[in-house]
Short mmCIF file of C-alpha atoms in Angstrom, two decimals:
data_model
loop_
_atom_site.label_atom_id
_atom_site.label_comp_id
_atom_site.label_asym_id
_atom_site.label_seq_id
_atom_site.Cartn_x
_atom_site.Cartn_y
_atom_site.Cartn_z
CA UNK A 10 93.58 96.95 133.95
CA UNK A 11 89.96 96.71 134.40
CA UNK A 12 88.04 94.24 132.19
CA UNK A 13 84.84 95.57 130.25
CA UNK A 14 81.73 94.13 130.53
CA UNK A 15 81.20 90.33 129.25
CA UNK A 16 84.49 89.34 129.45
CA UNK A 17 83.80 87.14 132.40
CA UNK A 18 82.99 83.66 130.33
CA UNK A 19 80.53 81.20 132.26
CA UNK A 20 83.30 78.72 131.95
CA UNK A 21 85.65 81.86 134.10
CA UNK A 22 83.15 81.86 136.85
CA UNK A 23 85.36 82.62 139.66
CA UNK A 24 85.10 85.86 142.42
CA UNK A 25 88.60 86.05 142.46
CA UNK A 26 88.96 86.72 139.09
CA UNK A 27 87.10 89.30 138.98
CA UNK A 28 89.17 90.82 141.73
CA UNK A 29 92.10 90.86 139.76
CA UNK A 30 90.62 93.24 137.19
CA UNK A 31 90.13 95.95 140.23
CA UNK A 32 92.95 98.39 140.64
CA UNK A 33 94.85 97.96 143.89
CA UNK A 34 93.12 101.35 144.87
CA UNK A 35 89.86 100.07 145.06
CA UNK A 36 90.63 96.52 146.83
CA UNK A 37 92.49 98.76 149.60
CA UNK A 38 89.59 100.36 150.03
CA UNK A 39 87.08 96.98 149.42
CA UNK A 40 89.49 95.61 152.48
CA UNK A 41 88.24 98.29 154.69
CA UNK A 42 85.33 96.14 155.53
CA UNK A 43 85.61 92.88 157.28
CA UNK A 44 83.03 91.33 155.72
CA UNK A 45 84.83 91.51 152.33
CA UNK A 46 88.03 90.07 154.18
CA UNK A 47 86.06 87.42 154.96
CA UNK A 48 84.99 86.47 151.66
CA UNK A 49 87.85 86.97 149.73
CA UNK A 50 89.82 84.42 152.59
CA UNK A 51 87.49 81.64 151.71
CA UNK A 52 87.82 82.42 147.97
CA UNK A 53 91.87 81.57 148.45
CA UNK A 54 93.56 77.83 147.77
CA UNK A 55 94.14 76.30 150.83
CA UNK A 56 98.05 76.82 150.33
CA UNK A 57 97.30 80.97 150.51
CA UNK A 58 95.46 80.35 153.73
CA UNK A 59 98.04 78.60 155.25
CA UNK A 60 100.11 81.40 154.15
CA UNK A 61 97.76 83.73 155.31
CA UNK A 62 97.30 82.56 158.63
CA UNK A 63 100.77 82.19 159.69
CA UNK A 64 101.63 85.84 158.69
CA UNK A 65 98.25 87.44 159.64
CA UNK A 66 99.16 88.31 163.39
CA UNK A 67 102.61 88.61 162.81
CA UNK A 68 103.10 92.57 162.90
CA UNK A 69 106.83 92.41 160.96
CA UNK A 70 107.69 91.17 157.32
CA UNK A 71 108.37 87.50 156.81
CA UNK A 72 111.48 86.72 154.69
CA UNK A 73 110.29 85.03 151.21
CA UNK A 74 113.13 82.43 151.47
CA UNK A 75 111.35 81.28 154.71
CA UNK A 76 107.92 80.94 152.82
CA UNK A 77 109.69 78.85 150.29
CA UNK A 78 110.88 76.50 152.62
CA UNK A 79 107.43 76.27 154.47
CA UNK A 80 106.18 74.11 150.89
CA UNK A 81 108.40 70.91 149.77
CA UNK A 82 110.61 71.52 147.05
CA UNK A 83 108.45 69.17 145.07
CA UNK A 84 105.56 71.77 145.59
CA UNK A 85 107.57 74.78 144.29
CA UNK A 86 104.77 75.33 141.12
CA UNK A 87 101.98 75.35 144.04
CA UNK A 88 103.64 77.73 146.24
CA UNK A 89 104.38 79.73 143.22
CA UNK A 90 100.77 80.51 142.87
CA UNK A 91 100.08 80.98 146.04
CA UNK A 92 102.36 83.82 146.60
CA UNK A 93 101.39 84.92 143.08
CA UNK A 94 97.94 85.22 144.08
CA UNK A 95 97.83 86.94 147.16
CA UNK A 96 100.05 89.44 145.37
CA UNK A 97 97.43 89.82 142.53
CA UNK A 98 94.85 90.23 145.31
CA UNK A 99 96.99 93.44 146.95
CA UNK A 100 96.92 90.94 149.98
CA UNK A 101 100.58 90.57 150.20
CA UNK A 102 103.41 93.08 149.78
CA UNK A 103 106.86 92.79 149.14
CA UNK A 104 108.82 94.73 151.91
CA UNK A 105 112.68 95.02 152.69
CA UNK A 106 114.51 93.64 155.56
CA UNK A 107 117.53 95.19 157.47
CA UNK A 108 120.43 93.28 155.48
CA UNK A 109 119.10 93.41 152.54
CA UNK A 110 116.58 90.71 152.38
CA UNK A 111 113.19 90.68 150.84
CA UNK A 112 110.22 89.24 152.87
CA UNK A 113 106.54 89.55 152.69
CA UNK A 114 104.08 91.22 154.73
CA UNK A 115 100.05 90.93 155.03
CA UNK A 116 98.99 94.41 154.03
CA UNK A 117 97.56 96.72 156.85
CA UNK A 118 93.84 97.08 155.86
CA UNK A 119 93.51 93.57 155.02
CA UNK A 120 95.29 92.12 158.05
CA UNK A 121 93.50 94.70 160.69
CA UNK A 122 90.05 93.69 159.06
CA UNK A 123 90.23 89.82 158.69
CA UNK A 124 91.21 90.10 162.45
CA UNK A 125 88.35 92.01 163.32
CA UNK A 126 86.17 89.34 161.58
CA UNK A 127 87.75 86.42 162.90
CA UNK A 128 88.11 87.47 166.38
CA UNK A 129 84.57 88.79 166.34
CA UNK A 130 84.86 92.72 166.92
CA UNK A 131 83.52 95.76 165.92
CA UNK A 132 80.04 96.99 165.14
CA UNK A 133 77.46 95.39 163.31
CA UNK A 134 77.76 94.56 159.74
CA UNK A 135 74.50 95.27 158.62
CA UNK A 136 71.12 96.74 159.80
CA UNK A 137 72.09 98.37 162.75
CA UNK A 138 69.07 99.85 164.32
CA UNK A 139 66.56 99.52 166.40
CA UNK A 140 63.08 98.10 164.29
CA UNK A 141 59.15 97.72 165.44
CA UNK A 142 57.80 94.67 165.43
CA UNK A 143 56.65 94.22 161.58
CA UNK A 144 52.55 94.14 160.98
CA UNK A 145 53.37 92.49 157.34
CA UNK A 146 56.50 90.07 158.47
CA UNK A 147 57.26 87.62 155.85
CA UNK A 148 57.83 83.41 156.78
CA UNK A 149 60.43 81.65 155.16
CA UNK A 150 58.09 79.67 153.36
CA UNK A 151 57.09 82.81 151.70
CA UNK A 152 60.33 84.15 151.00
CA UNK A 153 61.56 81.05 149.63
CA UNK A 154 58.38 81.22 147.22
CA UNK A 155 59.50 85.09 146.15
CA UNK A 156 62.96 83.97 145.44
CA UNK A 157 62.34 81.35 143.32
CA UNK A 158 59.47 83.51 141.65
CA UNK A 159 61.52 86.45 140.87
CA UNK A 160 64.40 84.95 139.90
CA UNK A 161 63.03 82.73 137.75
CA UNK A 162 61.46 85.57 135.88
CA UNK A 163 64.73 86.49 135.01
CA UNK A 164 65.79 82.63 133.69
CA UNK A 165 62.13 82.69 131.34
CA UNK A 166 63.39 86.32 129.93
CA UNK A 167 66.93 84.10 128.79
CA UNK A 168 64.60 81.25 127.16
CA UNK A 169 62.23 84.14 125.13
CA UNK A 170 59.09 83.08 127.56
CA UNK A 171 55.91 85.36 127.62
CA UNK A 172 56.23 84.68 131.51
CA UNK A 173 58.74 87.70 131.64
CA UNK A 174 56.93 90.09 129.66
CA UNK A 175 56.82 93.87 131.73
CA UNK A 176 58.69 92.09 134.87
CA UNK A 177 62.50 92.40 133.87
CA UNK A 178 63.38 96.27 134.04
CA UNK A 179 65.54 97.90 131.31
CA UNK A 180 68.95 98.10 133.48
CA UNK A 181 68.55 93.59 134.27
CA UNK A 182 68.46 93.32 129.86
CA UNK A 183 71.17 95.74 129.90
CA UNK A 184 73.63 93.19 132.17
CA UNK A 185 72.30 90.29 130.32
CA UNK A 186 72.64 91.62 126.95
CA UNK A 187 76.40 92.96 127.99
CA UNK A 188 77.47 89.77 129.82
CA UNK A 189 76.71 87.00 126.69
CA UNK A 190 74.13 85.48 127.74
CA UNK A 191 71.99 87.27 124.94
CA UNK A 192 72.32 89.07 121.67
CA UNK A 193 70.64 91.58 119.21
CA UNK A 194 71.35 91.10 115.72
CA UNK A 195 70.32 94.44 115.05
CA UNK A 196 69.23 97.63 117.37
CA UNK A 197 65.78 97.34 118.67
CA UNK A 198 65.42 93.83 118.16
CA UNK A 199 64.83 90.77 120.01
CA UNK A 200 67.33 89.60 121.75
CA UNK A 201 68.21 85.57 121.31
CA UNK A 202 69.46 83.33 123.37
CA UNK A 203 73.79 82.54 123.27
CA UNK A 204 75.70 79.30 123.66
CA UNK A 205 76.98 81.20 127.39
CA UNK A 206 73.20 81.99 128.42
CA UNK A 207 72.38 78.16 127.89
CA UNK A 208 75.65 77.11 129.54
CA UNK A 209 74.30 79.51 132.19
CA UNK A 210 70.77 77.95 131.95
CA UNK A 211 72.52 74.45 133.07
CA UNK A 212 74.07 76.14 136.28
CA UNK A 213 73.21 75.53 139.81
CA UNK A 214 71.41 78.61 141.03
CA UNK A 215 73.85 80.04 143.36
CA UNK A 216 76.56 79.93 140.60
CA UNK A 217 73.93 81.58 138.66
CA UNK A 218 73.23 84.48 141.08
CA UNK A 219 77.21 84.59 141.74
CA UNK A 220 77.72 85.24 137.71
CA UNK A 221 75.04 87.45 137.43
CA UNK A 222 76.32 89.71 140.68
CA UNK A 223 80.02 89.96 139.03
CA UNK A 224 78.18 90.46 135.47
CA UNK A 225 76.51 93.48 137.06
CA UNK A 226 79.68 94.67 139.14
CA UNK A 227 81.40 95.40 135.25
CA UNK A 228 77.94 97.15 134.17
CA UNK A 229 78.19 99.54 137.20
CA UNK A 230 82.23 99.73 136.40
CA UNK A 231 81.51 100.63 132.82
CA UNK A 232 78.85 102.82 133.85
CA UNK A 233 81.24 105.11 136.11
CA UNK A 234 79.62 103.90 138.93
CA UNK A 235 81.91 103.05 142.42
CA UNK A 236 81.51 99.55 143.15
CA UNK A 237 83.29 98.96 146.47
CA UNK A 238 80.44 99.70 148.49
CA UNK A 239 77.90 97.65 146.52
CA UNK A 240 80.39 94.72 146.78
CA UNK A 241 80.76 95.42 150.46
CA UNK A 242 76.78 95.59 150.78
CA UNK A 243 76.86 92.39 148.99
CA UNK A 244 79.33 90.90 151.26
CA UNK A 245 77.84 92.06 154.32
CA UNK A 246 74.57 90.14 152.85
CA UNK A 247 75.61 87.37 152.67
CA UNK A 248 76.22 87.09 156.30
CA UNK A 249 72.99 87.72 157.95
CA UNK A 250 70.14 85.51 158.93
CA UNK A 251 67.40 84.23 156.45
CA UNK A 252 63.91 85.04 157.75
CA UNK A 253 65.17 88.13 159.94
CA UNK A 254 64.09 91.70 158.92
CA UNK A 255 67.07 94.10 158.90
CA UNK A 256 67.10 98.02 158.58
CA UNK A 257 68.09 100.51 155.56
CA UNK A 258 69.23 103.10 158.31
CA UNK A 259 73.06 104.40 157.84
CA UNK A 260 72.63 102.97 153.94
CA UNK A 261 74.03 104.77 151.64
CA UNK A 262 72.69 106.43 148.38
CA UNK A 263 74.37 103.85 146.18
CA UNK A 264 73.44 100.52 148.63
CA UNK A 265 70.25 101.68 148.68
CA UNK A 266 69.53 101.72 144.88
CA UNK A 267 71.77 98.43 144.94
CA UNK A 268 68.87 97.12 147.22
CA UNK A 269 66.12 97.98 144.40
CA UNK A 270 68.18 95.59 142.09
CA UNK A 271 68.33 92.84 144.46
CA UNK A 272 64.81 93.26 145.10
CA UNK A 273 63.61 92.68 141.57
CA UNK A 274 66.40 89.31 141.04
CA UNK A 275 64.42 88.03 144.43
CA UNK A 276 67.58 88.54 146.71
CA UNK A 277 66.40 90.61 149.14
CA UNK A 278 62.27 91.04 149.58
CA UNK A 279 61.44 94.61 150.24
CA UNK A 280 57.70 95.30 150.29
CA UNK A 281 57.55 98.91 148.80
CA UNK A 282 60.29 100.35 147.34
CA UNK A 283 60.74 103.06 150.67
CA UNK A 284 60.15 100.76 152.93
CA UNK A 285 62.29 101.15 155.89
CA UNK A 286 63.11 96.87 156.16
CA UNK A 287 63.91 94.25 154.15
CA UNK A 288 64.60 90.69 154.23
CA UNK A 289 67.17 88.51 152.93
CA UNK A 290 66.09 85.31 151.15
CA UNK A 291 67.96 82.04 150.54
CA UNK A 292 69.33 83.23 147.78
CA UNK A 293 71.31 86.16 149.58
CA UNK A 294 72.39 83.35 152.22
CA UNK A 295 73.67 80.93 149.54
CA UNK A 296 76.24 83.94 147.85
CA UNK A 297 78.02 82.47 151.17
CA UNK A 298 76.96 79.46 152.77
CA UNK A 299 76.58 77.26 149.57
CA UNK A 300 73.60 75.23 147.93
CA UNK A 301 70.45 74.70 150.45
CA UNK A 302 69.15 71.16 151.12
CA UNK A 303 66.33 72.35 148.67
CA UNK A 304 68.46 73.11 146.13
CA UNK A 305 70.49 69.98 146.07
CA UNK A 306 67.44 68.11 146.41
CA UNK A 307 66.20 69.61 143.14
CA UNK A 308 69.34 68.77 141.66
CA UNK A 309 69.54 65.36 142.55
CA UNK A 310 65.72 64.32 141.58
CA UNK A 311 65.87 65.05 138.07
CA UNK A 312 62.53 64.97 136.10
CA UNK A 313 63.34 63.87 132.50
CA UNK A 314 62.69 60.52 130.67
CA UNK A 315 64.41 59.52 127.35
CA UNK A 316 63.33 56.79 125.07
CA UNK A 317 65.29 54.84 122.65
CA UNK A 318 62.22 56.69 119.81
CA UNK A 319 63.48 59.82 120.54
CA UNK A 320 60.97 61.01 123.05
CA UNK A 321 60.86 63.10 125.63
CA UNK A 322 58.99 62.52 128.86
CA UNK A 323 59.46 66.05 131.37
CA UNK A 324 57.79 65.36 134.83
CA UNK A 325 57.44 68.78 135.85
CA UNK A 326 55.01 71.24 136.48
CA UNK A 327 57.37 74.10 136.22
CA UNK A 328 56.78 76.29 132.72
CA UNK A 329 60.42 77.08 132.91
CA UNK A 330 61.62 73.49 132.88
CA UNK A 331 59.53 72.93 129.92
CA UNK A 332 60.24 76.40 128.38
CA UNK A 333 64.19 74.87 128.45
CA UNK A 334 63.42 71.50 126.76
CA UNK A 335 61.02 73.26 124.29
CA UNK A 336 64.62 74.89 123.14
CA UNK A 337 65.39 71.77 121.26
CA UNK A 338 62.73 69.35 121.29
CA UNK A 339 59.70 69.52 119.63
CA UNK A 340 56.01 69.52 122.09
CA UNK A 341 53.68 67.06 121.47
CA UNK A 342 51.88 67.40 124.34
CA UNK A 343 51.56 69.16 127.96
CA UNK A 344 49.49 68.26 131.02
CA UNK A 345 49.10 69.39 134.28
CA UNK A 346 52.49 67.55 135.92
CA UNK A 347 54.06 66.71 132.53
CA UNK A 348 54.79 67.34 129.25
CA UNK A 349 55.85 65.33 126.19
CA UNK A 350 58.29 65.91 123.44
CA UNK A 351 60.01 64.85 120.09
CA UNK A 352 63.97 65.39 119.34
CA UNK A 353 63.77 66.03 115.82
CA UNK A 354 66.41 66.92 113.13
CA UNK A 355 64.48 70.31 112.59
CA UNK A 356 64.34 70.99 116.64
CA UNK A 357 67.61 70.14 117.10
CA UNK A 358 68.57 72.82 113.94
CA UNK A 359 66.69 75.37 115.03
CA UNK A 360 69.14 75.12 118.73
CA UNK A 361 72.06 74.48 117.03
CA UNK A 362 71.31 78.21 115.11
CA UNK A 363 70.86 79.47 117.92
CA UNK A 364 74.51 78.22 118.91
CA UNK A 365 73.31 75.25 121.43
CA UNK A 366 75.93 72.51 121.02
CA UNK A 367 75.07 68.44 120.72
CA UNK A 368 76.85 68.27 123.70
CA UNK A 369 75.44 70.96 125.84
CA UNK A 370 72.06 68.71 124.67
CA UNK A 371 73.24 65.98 125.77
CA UNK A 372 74.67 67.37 129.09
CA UNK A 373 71.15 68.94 129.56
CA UNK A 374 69.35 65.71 129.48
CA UNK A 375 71.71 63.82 131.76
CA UNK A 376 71.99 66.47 134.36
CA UNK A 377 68.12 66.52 134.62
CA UNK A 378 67.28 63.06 134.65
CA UNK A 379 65.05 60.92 136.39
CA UNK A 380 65.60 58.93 138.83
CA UNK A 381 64.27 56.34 137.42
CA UNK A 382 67.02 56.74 134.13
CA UNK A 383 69.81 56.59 136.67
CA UNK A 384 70.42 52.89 137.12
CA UNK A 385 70.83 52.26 133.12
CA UNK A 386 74.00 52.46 132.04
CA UNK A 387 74.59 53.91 129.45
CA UNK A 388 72.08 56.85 130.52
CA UNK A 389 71.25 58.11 127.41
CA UNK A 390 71.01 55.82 124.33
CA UNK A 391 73.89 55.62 122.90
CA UNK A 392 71.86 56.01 119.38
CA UNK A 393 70.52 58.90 120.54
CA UNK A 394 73.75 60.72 121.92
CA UNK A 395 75.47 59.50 118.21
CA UNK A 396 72.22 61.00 116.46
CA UNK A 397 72.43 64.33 117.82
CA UNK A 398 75.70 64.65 116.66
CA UNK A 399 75.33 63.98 113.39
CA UNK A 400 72.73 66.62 113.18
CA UNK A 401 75.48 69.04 114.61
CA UNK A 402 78.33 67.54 111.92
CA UNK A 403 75.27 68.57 108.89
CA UNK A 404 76.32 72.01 110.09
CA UNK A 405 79.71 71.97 109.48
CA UNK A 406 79.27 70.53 105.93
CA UNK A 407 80.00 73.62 104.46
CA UNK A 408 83.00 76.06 105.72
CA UNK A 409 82.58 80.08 105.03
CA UNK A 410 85.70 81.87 104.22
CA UNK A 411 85.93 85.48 103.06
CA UNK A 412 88.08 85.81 99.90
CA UNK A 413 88.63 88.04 96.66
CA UNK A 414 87.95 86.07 92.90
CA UNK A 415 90.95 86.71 90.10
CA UNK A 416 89.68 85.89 86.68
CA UNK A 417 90.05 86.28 82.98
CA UNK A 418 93.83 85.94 82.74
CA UNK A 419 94.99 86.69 79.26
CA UNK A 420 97.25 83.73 79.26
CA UNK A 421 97.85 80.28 81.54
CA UNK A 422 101.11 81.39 82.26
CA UNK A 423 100.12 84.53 83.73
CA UNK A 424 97.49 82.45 85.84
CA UNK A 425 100.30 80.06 86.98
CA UNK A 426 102.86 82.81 88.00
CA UNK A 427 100.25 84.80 89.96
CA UNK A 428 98.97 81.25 91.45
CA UNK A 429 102.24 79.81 92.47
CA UNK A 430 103.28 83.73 94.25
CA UNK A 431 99.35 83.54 96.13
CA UNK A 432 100.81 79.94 96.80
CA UNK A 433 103.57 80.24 98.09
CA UNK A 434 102.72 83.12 100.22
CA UNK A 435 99.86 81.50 101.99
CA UNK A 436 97.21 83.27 100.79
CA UNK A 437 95.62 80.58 98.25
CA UNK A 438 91.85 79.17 99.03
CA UNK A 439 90.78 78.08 95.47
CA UNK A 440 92.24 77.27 91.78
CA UNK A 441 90.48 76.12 88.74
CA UNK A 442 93.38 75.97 86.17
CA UNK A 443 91.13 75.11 83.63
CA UNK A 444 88.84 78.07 83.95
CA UNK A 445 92.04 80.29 85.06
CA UNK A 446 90.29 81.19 87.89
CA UNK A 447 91.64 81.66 91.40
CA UNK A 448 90.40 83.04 94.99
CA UNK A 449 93.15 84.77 97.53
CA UNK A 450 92.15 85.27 100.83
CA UNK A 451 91.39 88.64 101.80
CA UNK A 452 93.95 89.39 103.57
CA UNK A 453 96.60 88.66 101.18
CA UNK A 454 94.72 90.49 98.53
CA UNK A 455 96.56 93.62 98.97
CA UNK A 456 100.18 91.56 98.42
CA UNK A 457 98.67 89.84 95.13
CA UNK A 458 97.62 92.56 93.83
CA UNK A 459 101.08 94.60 94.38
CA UNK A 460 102.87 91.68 92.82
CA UNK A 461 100.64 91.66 89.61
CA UNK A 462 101.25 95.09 89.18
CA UNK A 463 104.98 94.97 89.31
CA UNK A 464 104.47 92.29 86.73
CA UNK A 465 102.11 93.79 84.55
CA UNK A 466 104.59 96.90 84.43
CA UNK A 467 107.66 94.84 83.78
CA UNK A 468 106.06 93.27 80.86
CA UNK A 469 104.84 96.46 79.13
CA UNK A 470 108.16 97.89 79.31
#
């Protein structure tokens, strides 16, 4: 059954859950492409690929007993979910043998098409065609500079930055707005950052462009729209060369208005909208190949400073980076190549309203430090990690819970029996016997109420 939209969590990040959700129709017919063969193989455990590879060039059905004993008997749980996965995936079938066993057997697209992609055959993936040498050809300096700058317009739209204004087009706030990452409280207004879109915020940007490509894959699904060959274009991209200019010829009507998309999230540079080329950037590289040296050297040189007074330090010159600590501190000041801010009980509020957890604070700060901060141990003061948690427990003073008031008994004992039966069934949240006052919740309302009336009838008789 096919998941709607947002029911991917950030935590459920994960390609081959979202292949689960598609009928077995539509993976037959996403297994028509090597490419997706390809990817969905490297998505496996390493147990499945074992499996895999032992039964992909064998042309007649393996019996399951022999499967079994291919994984120790200690291992049984791991081979259970191995088999139990490439079923899931329509990647193995269960077939019959002469004598009444049952075996298993790679399924024919998906075994004719990984062949074809490991063995290197067939026709090109992807931009087929002859091209002219390009009078505006892009470096990879450049399109590493586009990337970044387009997709980052996309992470200052999550944090409410004027940056975005009249660069995100109505159908990218439709996937955000449908995955979690952001809500309206009402129709037409602004929409606010979630808990998931600052989870999301926190991500590496691969898994970021990986969660936003399966957050859009449910739009198009809920839409009407057929997704196997924009997941097969996606694929296919994946594959090709950063810095090389490739061809729309032989697209189709769908891949081609897939294109525009990736053009405005900074996958894919296109210089007018008809233009005949395009080329991939990094981040159409990494859906495959993993983080770039860049990347991980971002990662690992953090930029933020913590004192033991509560303030912030942010070496950065990026407005997004301060745009994200701006979420829950307070600025004091900003220069050029650095900024500085207060974590204050009100800043740290005003995130928690907007469902940021202490935690996800405190994860924040230590994924982003300096390099400097990374030789103290503990990383964070431990005064400052206990104080931001005590802002969250002020929160959660106070619980909220939806109930229906009973008053002005005529007598105590008619407030007792009513109280014990609310009681006893559960349904209780609040007495004051001296008032003869009580609160049901509202759920059990309906039962109270019945009962009273069967007493109140009893007694009049």
């Amino acid at each position: 059954m096919l998941e709607g939209p947002g029911t991917l969590s950030v935590d459920n990040l994960n390609l081959v859950h979202y292949l689960k959700s598609l009928s077995g129709d539509v993976l037959h017919r996403l297994y028509a492409h090597p490419a997706s063969c390809i990817v969905v193989f490297r998505e496996l455990s390493e147990l499945a690929k074992h499996f895999i590879m032992r039964t992909l060039f064998i042309d007649q059905s393996v019996p399951q007993a022999v499967v079994t004993s291919w994984v120790k008997s200690s291992q049984q749980k791991s081979h259970d979910v191995a088999v139990k996965l490439l079923s899931d995936l329509n990647i193995w079938e269960k077939s019959a043998i002469p004598g009444g066993l049952k075996g298993w057997r790679v399924t024919d697209s998906f075994r004719k098409h990984l062949q074809v992609a490991l063995q290197g055959e067939g026709k090109a993936w992807i931009g087929a065609g002859i091209l002219e040498e390009d009078k505006h050809s892009r470096d990879t300096d450049h399109l590493e500079k586009y990337a970044i700058d387009r997709w980052e317009c996309v992470l200052h739209f999550l944090v409410g930055s004027q940056v975005a204004d009249d660069t995100i087009s109505k159908e990218i706030v439709s996937v955000i707005i449908s995955s979690g990452l952001m809500k309206c409280d009402r129709e037409g207004g602004t929409p606010a950052l979630t808990p998931a879109g600052f989870h999301f915020l926190l991500m590496d940007t691969r898994s970021q462009v990986w969660y936003f490509m399966l957050q859009y894959m449910h739009f198009l699904q809920a839409s009407g729209a057929d997704v196997v060959e924009v997941l097969t274009f996606l694929f296919q991209l994946s594959f090709i060369t950063f810095g090389k200019d490739y061809t729309t010829e032989n697209m189709t009507e769908p891949q081609l208005q897939f294109l525009q998309t990736l053009r405005e999230l900074g996958i894919v540079l296109q210089r007018k909208r008809k233009s005949k080329r395009f080329y991939p950037t990094q981040l159409a590289v990494n859906l495959a190949t993993g983080l770039t040296t860049q990347q991980q050297t971002l990662q690992s040189h953090g930029y933020i400073v913590i004192e033991t007074n509560f303030r912030i330090y942010a070496y950065t010159d990026s407005s997004l980076q301060v745009a994200l600590i701006a979420l829950f501190c307070e600025m004091i000041y900003r220069f050029p190549n650095m900024c500085v801010a207060m974590l204050t009980r009100d800043s740290v509020r005003q995130a928690l309203q907007m469902g940021i957890t202490a935690e996800q604070i405190i994860n924040f700060i230590q994924t982003h430090a300096h390099p400097q901060m990374l030789n103290k141990v503990p990383l964070i003061p431990p005064a400052i990690c206990d104080q931001v948690r005590l802002w969250e427990l002020e929160t959660d003073r106070l619980s909220y819970t939806e109930g229906v008031l009973y008053n002005q008994f005529l007598s105590q004992s008619d407030f007792e029996l009513l109280r014990d039966y609310a009681r006893d069934m559960g349904v209780l949240i609040q007495e004051s016997p001296a008032k003869r006052l009580m609160v049901v919740s509202k759920a059990g309302h309906d039962s109270v109420k019945r009962f009273w009336k069967r007493h109140r009838h009893k007694t009049e008789m």
